């Protein structure tokens, strides 16, 4: 039998309870196995609460000082590995309170004045998530920087651009990589947006209805760095939409990482051979000595499913809950903890992969862009410039491609006479316009892959990302 925080004598609640919990139910009910993750936030919020109780005259200033000291001592004990809650504590909130009562006796019992575990857990979770969003932002920026450095050194490296995974038009490799930097920037913006809504304090909403104790919610909110307080006490303790929103934003980051992973896996295949995996991030096969496997992007692609699953889990957990707090909410934690852990580790792994795990193969890329029909649009555009309607030009080039395919030729193999025989508007200058470099340079519309345009984008990102290596 353990010693519960509420009675101090038996593992029961108020004197209303006469029997102890069934041991299996005790374990089933407990969250201490995972919510110990929130210990620092629980201590921070409790310190702010104790401070405010003193300031408001609910307890004496001396008492609030002693409570704060006791809470700091628990932090020290934890850091020294001496704070070891057990199942009878049920959760991190009870574990801290139990230890405080051990340390301070009756004074420890005053801490819970004017609050409930319902507003307490909501406060802890928001403080924790706010910190994690800031850490994730740093990880996303690191990946953007890694992609930027690869972009910068590959402005003039060409790579086939695809639609439907069919060769479409050649593009600058920098342009391709910058597309991911853009996606990641939107991810950062979304997370910052979420952070604004995470940063509201529910503390002082108490169980659901507020409290008759003369507390000051603004004081605790400002000590904890919250931007504002929830205006409605029921909403304050029932809201987990911030967790859903965060998981949604995280799911999109994972979508982006997964798409990048998929491309790297394809590029590293024998068939593409656009990149070589270095030994830093690739593994071998236990059986086939020639193999080098792209485990890192495969794992990232695979782990995206966990994050999507947690998002679905949170939505389903919340959808039918009546106001206000329900124990179902306890299920939010493991989901959220795993989303954060998965996201942070995948971001870090992808950064390392880009930084030191792969090398582009310029010779293979050059061969790829020179040996296809991805300049066909440019022939049509040439005719358009000479006044031929686009549809007519499009049909003509289509016929031409068909003819070349049957003869095993590329467009560049045709002589000027052959071109002229097809249409009188073709002149000498056509031939040089069809080289991959010229084809790419010509795409000068805003946001296009023309080198000048991509250079502009590189300049922009160079200043936005504040690259210390420059
Ligand atoms: N461990 C609980 C949770 O994570 C803390 C809040 C408990 N509140 C309650 N009324 N039982 O949600």
Short mmCIF file of N, CA, C and O in Angstrom, two decimals, residues 320-418:
data_model
loop_
_atom_site.label_atom_id
_atom_site.label_comp_id
_atom_site.label_asym_id
_atom_site.label_seq_id
_atom_site.Cartn_x
_atom_site.Cartn_y
_atom_site.Cartn_z
N UNK A 320 -15.89 13.67 -28.88
CA UNK A 320 -17.21 13.51 -28.24
C UNK A 320 -17.24 13.96 -26.79
O UNK A 320 -18.19 13.63 -26.07
N UNK A 321 -16.21 14.66 -26.35
CA UNK A 321 -16.11 14.95 -24.91
C UNK A 321 -17.00 16.11 -24.48
O UNK A 321 -16.90 17.21 -25.02
N UNK A 322 -17.84 15.87 -23.47
CA UNK A 322 -18.60 16.99 -22.92
C UNK A 322 -17.66 17.90 -22.13
O UNK A 322 -16.62 17.45 -21.66
N UNK A 323 -18.03 19.14 -21.95
CA UNK A 323 -17.21 20.03 -21.12
C UNK A 323 -17.34 19.57 -19.67
O UNK A 323 -18.38 19.05 -19.29
N UNK A 324 -16.38 19.66 -18.79
CA UNK A 324 -15.11 20.30 -19.07
C UNK A 324 -14.01 19.22 -19.11
O UNK A 324 -13.94 18.49 -20.07
N UNK A 325 -13.23 19.04 -18.02
CA UNK A 325 -12.16 18.05 -18.04
C UNK A 325 -12.72 16.63 -18.05
O UNK A 325 -13.71 16.33 -17.38
N UNK A 326 -12.09 15.78 -18.83
CA UNK A 326 -12.37 14.33 -18.81
C UNK A 326 -11.03 13.61 -18.79
O UNK A 326 -10.06 14.09 -19.38
N UNK A 327 -11.03 12.47 -18.15
CA UNK A 327 -9.76 11.74 -18.01
C UNK A 327 -9.18 11.34 -19.37
O UNK A 327 -7.98 11.10 -19.51
N UNK A 328 -10.05 11.30 -20.38
CA UNK A 328 -9.56 11.02 -21.74
C UNK A 328 -8.36 11.89 -22.10
O UNK A 328 -7.48 11.49 -22.86
N UNK A 329 -8.36 13.11 -21.56
CA UNK A 329 -7.29 14.05 -21.89
C UNK A 329 -5.90 13.53 -21.52
O UNK A 329 -4.91 13.96 -22.09
N UNK A 330 -5.87 12.63 -20.55
CA UNK A 330 -4.57 12.09 -20.16
C UNK A 330 -3.88 11.43 -21.37
O UNK A 330 -2.66 11.33 -21.41
N UNK A 331 -4.70 11.01 -22.33
CA UNK A 331 -4.17 10.35 -23.53
C UNK A 331 -3.44 11.32 -24.46
O UNK A 331 -2.80 10.91 -25.42
N UNK A 332 -3.59 12.61 -24.22
CA UNK A 332 -2.93 13.58 -25.12
C UNK A 332 -1.41 13.52 -25.00
O UNK A 332 -0.69 13.83 -25.95
N UNK A 333 -0.93 13.11 -23.80
CA UNK A 333 0.50 13.30 -23.53
C UNK A 333 1.41 12.41 -24.35
O UNK A 333 2.33 12.89 -25.02
N UNK A 334 1.15 11.11 -24.29
CA UNK A 334 2.06 10.21 -25.03
C UNK A 334 2.06 10.54 -26.52
O UNK A 334 3.08 10.46 -27.19
N UNK A 335 0.87 10.93 -27.02
CA UNK A 335 0.78 11.30 -28.44
C UNK A 335 1.67 12.50 -28.72
O UNK A 335 2.53 12.48 -29.61
N UNK A 336 1.48 13.53 -27.91
CA UNK A 336 2.23 14.77 -28.12
C UNK A 336 3.74 14.56 -27.93
O UNK A 336 4.56 15.05 -28.71
N UNK A 337 4.09 13.80 -26.90
CA UNK A 337 5.52 13.55 -26.65
C UNK A 337 6.13 12.83 -27.86
O UNK A 337 7.25 13.13 -28.27
N UNK A 338 5.39 11.88 -28.41
CA UNK A 338 5.95 11.12 -29.53
C UNK A 338 6.01 11.95 -30.81
O UNK A 338 6.96 11.82 -31.59
N UNK A 339 5.03 12.83 -31.00
CA UNK A 339 5.07 13.72 -32.18
C UNK A 339 6.34 14.57 -32.08
O UNK A 339 7.11 14.68 -33.05
N UNK A 340 6.57 15.16 -30.92
CA UNK A 340 7.73 16.04 -30.75
C UNK A 340 9.03 15.25 -30.94
O UNK A 340 9.93 15.68 -31.68
N UNK A 341 9.10 14.09 -30.32
CA UNK A 341 10.34 13.30 -30.41
C UNK A 341 10.60 12.88 -31.87
O UNK A 341 11.72 13.00 -32.37
N UNK A 342 9.54 12.40 -32.52
CA UNK A 342 9.70 11.94 -33.91
C UNK A 342 10.14 13.09 -34.81
O UNK A 342 11.06 12.96 -35.62
N UNK A 343 9.46 14.21 -34.64
CA UNK A 343 9.76 15.36 -35.49
C UNK A 343 11.20 15.83 -35.29
O UNK A 343 11.95 16.05 -36.26
N UNK A 344 11.59 15.98 -34.03
CA UNK A 344 12.94 16.49 -33.76
C UNK A 344 14.01 15.54 -34.29
O UNK A 344 14.99 15.97 -34.90
N UNK A 345 13.83 14.26 -34.07
CA UNK A 345 14.87 13.32 -34.50
C UNK A 345 14.91 13.21 -36.02
O UNK A 345 15.99 13.11 -36.60
N UNK A 346 13.74 13.27 -36.66
CA UNK A 346 13.74 13.17 -38.13
C UNK A 346 14.39 14.42 -38.75
O UNK A 346 15.13 14.31 -39.73
N UNK A 347 14.10 15.57 -38.18
CA UNK A 347 14.70 16.81 -38.70
C UNK A 347 16.22 16.74 -38.57
O UNK A 347 16.96 17.09 -39.51
N UNK A 348 16.67 16.28 -37.43
CA UNK A 348 18.11 16.21 -37.20
C UNK A 348 18.76 15.21 -38.16
O UNK A 348 19.81 15.50 -38.75
N UNK A 349 18.11 14.07 -38.31
CA UNK A 349 18.67 13.04 -39.20
C UNK A 349 18.73 13.56 -40.65
O UNK A 349 19.72 13.34 -41.36
N UNK A 350 17.71 14.27 -41.07
CA UNK A 350 17.71 14.80 -42.44
C UNK A 350 18.80 15.85 -42.61
O UNK A 350 19.43 15.93 -43.67
N UNK A 351 19.00 16.68 -41.60
CA UNK A 351 20.07 17.69 -41.69
C UNK A 351 21.42 17.00 -41.87
O UNK A 351 22.22 17.38 -42.73
N UNK A 352 21.66 15.99 -41.06
CA UNK A 352 22.94 15.28 -41.14
C UNK A 352 23.08 14.62 -42.52
O UNK A 352 24.14 14.66 -43.14
N UNK A 353 21.98 14.07 -43.00
CA UNK A 353 22.00 13.43 -44.33
C UNK A 353 22.39 14.44 -45.41
O UNK A 353 23.23 14.15 -46.26
N UNK A 354 21.79 15.62 -45.35
CA UNK A 354 22.10 16.62 -46.38
C UNK A 354 23.52 17.16 -46.18
O UNK A 354 24.26 17.38 -47.15
N UNK A 355 23.89 17.37 -44.91
CA UNK A 355 25.21 17.95 -44.64
C UNK A 355 26.35 17.02 -45.04
O UNK A 355 27.34 17.43 -45.63
N UNK A 356 26.22 15.73 -44.69
CA UNK A 356 27.38 14.86 -44.92
C UNK A 356 27.04 13.48 -45.46
O UNK A 356 27.91 12.64 -45.60
N UNK A 357 25.76 13.27 -45.77
CA UNK A 357 25.36 11.91 -46.16
C UNK A 357 25.21 11.68 -47.65
O UNK A 357 25.03 10.55 -48.08
N UNK A 358 25.25 12.77 -48.44
CA UNK A 358 25.10 12.52 -49.88
C UNK A 358 25.88 13.52 -50.73
O UNK A 358 26.12 14.65 -50.32
N UNK A 359 26.24 13.02 -51.89
CA UNK A 359 26.95 13.87 -52.87
C UNK A 359 26.23 13.75 -54.20
O UNK A 359 25.92 12.64 -54.63
N UNK A 360 25.96 14.89 -54.83
CA UNK A 360 25.34 14.82 -56.16
C UNK A 360 26.39 14.37 -57.17
O UNK A 360 27.59 14.58 -56.97
N UNK A 361 25.94 13.72 -58.23
CA UNK A 361 26.85 13.19 -59.26
C UNK A 361 26.70 14.05 -60.51
O UNK A 361 25.81 13.78 -61.35
N UNK A 362 27.55 15.08 -60.67
CA UNK A 362 27.35 16.03 -61.77
C UNK A 362 27.40 15.38 -63.15
O UNK A 362 26.62 15.74 -64.03
N UNK A 363 28.27 14.38 -63.31
CA UNK A 363 28.39 13.77 -64.65
C UNK A 363 27.11 13.04 -65.04
O UNK A 363 26.62 13.13 -66.18
N UNK A 364 26.49 12.35 -64.08
CA UNK A 364 25.24 11.62 -64.35
C UNK A 364 24.10 12.61 -64.63
O UNK A 364 23.26 12.40 -65.48
N UNK A 365 24.11 13.71 -63.87
CA UNK A 365 23.04 14.71 -64.04
C UNK A 365 23.17 15.36 -65.41
O UNK A 365 22.17 15.56 -66.12
N UNK A 366 24.41 15.67 -65.80
CA UNK A 366 24.63 16.31 -67.11
C UNK A 366 24.17 15.39 -68.23
O UNK A 366 23.52 15.83 -69.20
N UNK A 367 24.48 14.12 -68.09
CA UNK A 367 24.06 13.15 -69.09
C UNK A 367 22.54 13.06 -69.15
O UNK A 367 21.94 13.02 -70.23
N UNK A 368 21.94 13.07 -67.98
CA UNK A 368 20.47 12.92 -67.91
C UNK A 368 19.77 14.07 -68.64
O UNK A 368 18.85 13.82 -69.42
N UNK A 369 20.22 15.30 -68.41
CA UNK A 369 19.49 16.42 -69.03
C UNK A 369 19.78 16.55 -70.53
O UNK A 369 19.03 17.21 -71.24
N UNK A 370 20.87 15.91 -70.97
CA UNK A 370 21.23 16.07 -72.39
C UNK A 370 20.64 14.96 -73.24
O UNK A 370 20.72 15.02 -74.47
N UNK A 371 20.06 13.95 -72.64
CA UNK A 371 19.68 12.80 -73.46
C UNK A 371 18.18 12.51 -73.42
O UNK A 371 17.77 11.38 -73.25
N UNK A 372 17.40 13.56 -73.55
CA UNK A 372 15.96 13.33 -73.58
C UNK A 372 15.28 14.41 -74.42
O UNK A 372 15.95 15.20 -75.09
N UNK A 373 13.99 14.44 -74.36
CA UNK A 373 13.23 15.42 -75.15
C UNK A 373 12.70 16.57 -74.30
O UNK A 373 11.70 17.18 -74.62
N UNK A 374 13.40 16.83 -73.19
CA UNK A 374 12.86 17.83 -72.26
C UNK A 374 13.04 19.26 -72.81
O UNK A 374 12.67 20.22 -72.15
N UNK A 375 13.61 19.39 -74.03
CA UNK A 375 13.66 20.72 -74.66
C UNK A 375 12.54 20.89 -75.71
O UNK A 375 12.53 21.87 -76.44
N UNK A 376 11.61 19.94 -75.72
CA UNK A 376 10.55 20.00 -76.75
C UNK A 376 9.68 21.25 -76.59
O UNK A 376 9.29 21.88 -77.59
N UNK A 377 9.39 21.62 -75.36
CA UNK A 377 8.57 22.83 -75.14
C UNK A 377 9.25 24.04 -75.75
O UNK A 377 8.58 24.97 -76.26
N UNK A 378 10.59 24.05 -75.68
CA UNK A 378 11.33 25.21 -76.17
C UNK A 378 11.25 25.34 -77.69
O UNK A 378 11.32 26.45 -78.23
N UNK A 379 11.13 24.21 -78.38
CA UNK A 379 10.95 24.26 -79.83
C UNK A 379 9.59 24.90 -80.12
O UNK A 379 9.46 25.80 -80.97
N UNK A 380 8.57 24.46 -79.36
CA UNK A 380 7.24 25.02 -79.56
C UNK A 380 7.25 26.53 -79.25
O UNK A 380 6.70 27.34 -80.01
N UNK A 381 7.91 26.89 -78.12
CA UNK A 381 7.98 28.32 -77.75
C UNK A 381 8.69 29.14 -78.83
O UNK A 381 8.33 30.29 -79.10
N UNK A 382 9.71 28.53 -79.46
CA UNK A 382 10.45 29.21 -80.54
C UNK A 382 9.49 29.58 -81.68
O UNK A 382 9.48 30.70 -82.18
N UNK A 383 8.68 28.59 -82.07
CA UNK A 383 7.73 28.85 -83.15
C UNK A 383 6.70 29.91 -82.75
O UNK A 383 6.30 30.73 -83.57
N UNK A 384 6.30 29.87 -81.48
CA UNK A 384 5.33 30.86 -80.99
C UNK A 384 5.90 32.26 -81.16
O UNK A 384 5.22 33.19 -81.63
N UNK A 385 7.19 32.39 -80.84
CA UNK A 385 7.83 33.70 -81.00
C UNK A 385 7.86 34.16 -82.46
O UNK A 385 7.91 35.35 -82.75
N UNK A 386 7.83 33.19 -83.36
CA UNK A 386 7.82 33.54 -84.80
C UNK A 386 6.38 33.71 -85.30
O UNK A 386 6.14 33.74 -86.50
N UNK A 387 5.43 33.70 -84.39
CA UNK A 387 4.05 33.98 -84.77
C UNK A 387 3.18 32.76 -85.02
O UNK A 387 2.01 32.88 -85.39
N UNK A 388 3.72 31.56 -84.80
CA UNK A 388 2.89 30.35 -84.99
C UNK A 388 2.01 30.17 -83.75
O UNK A 388 2.51 30.27 -82.63
N UNK A 389 0.70 29.92 -83.93
CA UNK A 389 -0.15 29.71 -82.75
C UNK A 389 0.35 28.52 -81.92
O UNK A 389 0.79 27.52 -82.50
N UNK A 390 0.27 28.62 -80.57
CA UNK A 390 0.88 27.61 -79.71
C UNK A 390 0.38 26.21 -80.02
O UNK A 390 1.17 25.26 -80.13
N UNK A 391 -0.93 26.02 -80.18
CA UNK A 391 -1.47 24.66 -80.41
C UNK A 391 -0.89 24.03 -81.67
O UNK A 391 -0.61 22.82 -81.70
N UNK A 392 -0.72 24.87 -82.70
CA UNK A 392 -0.18 24.35 -83.96
C UNK A 392 1.28 23.91 -83.75
O UNK A 392 1.69 22.83 -84.16
N UNK A 393 2.03 24.78 -83.06
CA UNK A 393 3.44 24.47 -82.78
C UNK A 393 3.54 23.19 -81.95
O UNK A 393 4.38 22.31 -82.19
N UNK A 394 2.67 23.06 -80.98
CA UNK A 394 2.63 21.92 -80.07
C UNK A 394 2.43 20.62 -80.85
O UNK A 394 3.13 19.62 -80.65
N UNK A 395 1.47 20.64 -81.80
CA UNK A 395 1.19 19.45 -82.62
C UNK A 395 2.40 19.09 -83.47
O UNK A 395 2.79 17.93 -83.56
N UNK A 396 2.98 20.10 -84.05
CA UNK A 396 4.12 19.86 -84.94
C UNK A 396 5.29 19.22 -84.18
O UNK A 396 5.88 18.25 -84.65
N UNK A 397 5.57 19.76 -82.99
CA UNK A 397 6.71 19.22 -82.22
C UNK A 397 6.38 17.80 -81.75
O UNK A 397 7.25 16.92 -81.73
N UNK A 398 5.13 17.55 -81.43
CA UNK A 398 4.71 16.21 -81.03
C UNK A 398 5.00 15.20 -82.13
O UNK A 398 5.54 14.11 -81.89
N UNK A 399 4.66 15.58 -83.36
CA UNK A 399 4.92 14.69 -84.51
C UNK A 399 6.42 14.45 -84.67
O UNK A 399 6.88 13.34 -84.92
N UNK A 400 7.15 15.53 -84.45
CA UNK A 400 8.60 15.46 -84.59
C UNK A 400 9.22 14.51 -83.57
O UNK A 400 10.10 13.69 -83.91
N UNK A 401 8.76 14.61 -82.32
CA UNK A 401 9.28 13.72 -81.26
C UNK A 401 9.00 12.27 -81.64
O UNK A 401 9.87 11.39 -81.51
N UNK A 402 7.80 12.02 -82.14
CA UNK A 402 7.43 10.66 -82.53
C UNK A 402 8.38 10.13 -83.59
O UNK A 402 8.90 9.00 -83.49
N UNK A 403 8.64 10.98 -84.56
CA UNK A 403 9.53 10.60 -85.66
C UNK A 403 10.95 10.32 -85.14
O UNK A 403 11.56 9.31 -85.49
N UNK A 404 11.46 11.20 -84.27
CA UNK A 404 12.81 11.01 -83.72
C UNK A 404 12.88 9.70 -82.94
O UNK A 404 13.86 8.96 -83.03
N UNK A 405 11.83 9.43 -82.13
CA UNK A 405 11.82 8.22 -81.32
C UNK A 405 11.92 6.99 -82.20
O UNK A 405 12.67 6.05 -81.91
N UNK A 406 11.21 7.02 -83.32
CA UNK A 406 11.24 5.83 -84.17
C UNK A 406 12.60 5.69 -84.86
O UNK A 406 13.01 4.60 -85.23
N UNK A 407 13.31 6.81 -85.01
CA UNK A 407 14.63 6.73 -85.67
C UNK A 407 15.79 6.70 -84.66
O UNK A 407 16.95 6.70 -85.06
N UNK A 408 15.47 6.72 -83.38
CA UNK A 408 16.52 6.69 -82.36
C UNK A 408 17.33 7.98 -82.28
O UNK A 408 18.49 7.97 -81.89
N UNK A 409 16.70 9.10 -82.61
CA UNK A 409 17.38 10.41 -82.57
C UNK A 409 16.89 11.26 -81.41
O UNK A 409 15.82 11.02 -80.87
N UNK A 410 17.68 12.29 -81.11
CA UNK A 410 17.20 13.35 -80.21
C UNK A 410 16.99 14.59 -81.06
O UNK A 410 17.48 14.66 -82.20
N UNK A 411 16.32 15.60 -80.51
CA UNK A 411 16.07 16.82 -81.30
C UNK A 411 17.38 17.47 -81.75
O UNK A 411 17.48 18.00 -82.86
N UNK A 412 18.38 17.41 -80.88
CA UNK A 412 19.65 18.08 -81.22
C UNK A 412 20.37 17.39 -82.39
O UNK A 412 21.29 17.95 -82.97
N UNK A 413 19.95 16.16 -82.73
CA UNK A 413 20.61 15.45 -83.84
C UNK A 413 20.12 15.94 -85.21
O UNK A 413 20.71 15.59 -86.24
N UNK A 414 19.03 16.70 -85.25
CA UNK A 414 18.48 17.13 -86.54
C UNK A 414 19.32 18.27 -87.13
O UNK A 414 19.77 19.16 -86.40
N UNK A 415 19.49 18.23 -88.42
CA UNK A 415 20.26 19.31 -89.08
C UNK A 415 19.33 20.49 -89.36
O UNK A 415 18.10 20.35 -89.32
N UNK A 416 19.93 21.64 -89.68
CA UNK A 416 19.12 22.83 -89.97
C UNK A 416 18.18 22.57 -91.16
O UNK A 416 17.02 22.99 -91.14
N UNK A 417 18.69 21.83 -92.13
CA UNK A 417 17.84 21.53 -93.29
C UNK A 417 16.60 20.74 -92.88
O UNK A 417 15.50 21.00 -93.35
N UNK A 418 16.83 19.78 -92.01
CA UNK A 418 15.68 18.98 -91.55
C UNK A 418 14.67 19.86 -90.82
O UNK A 418 13.47 19.71 -90.98
#
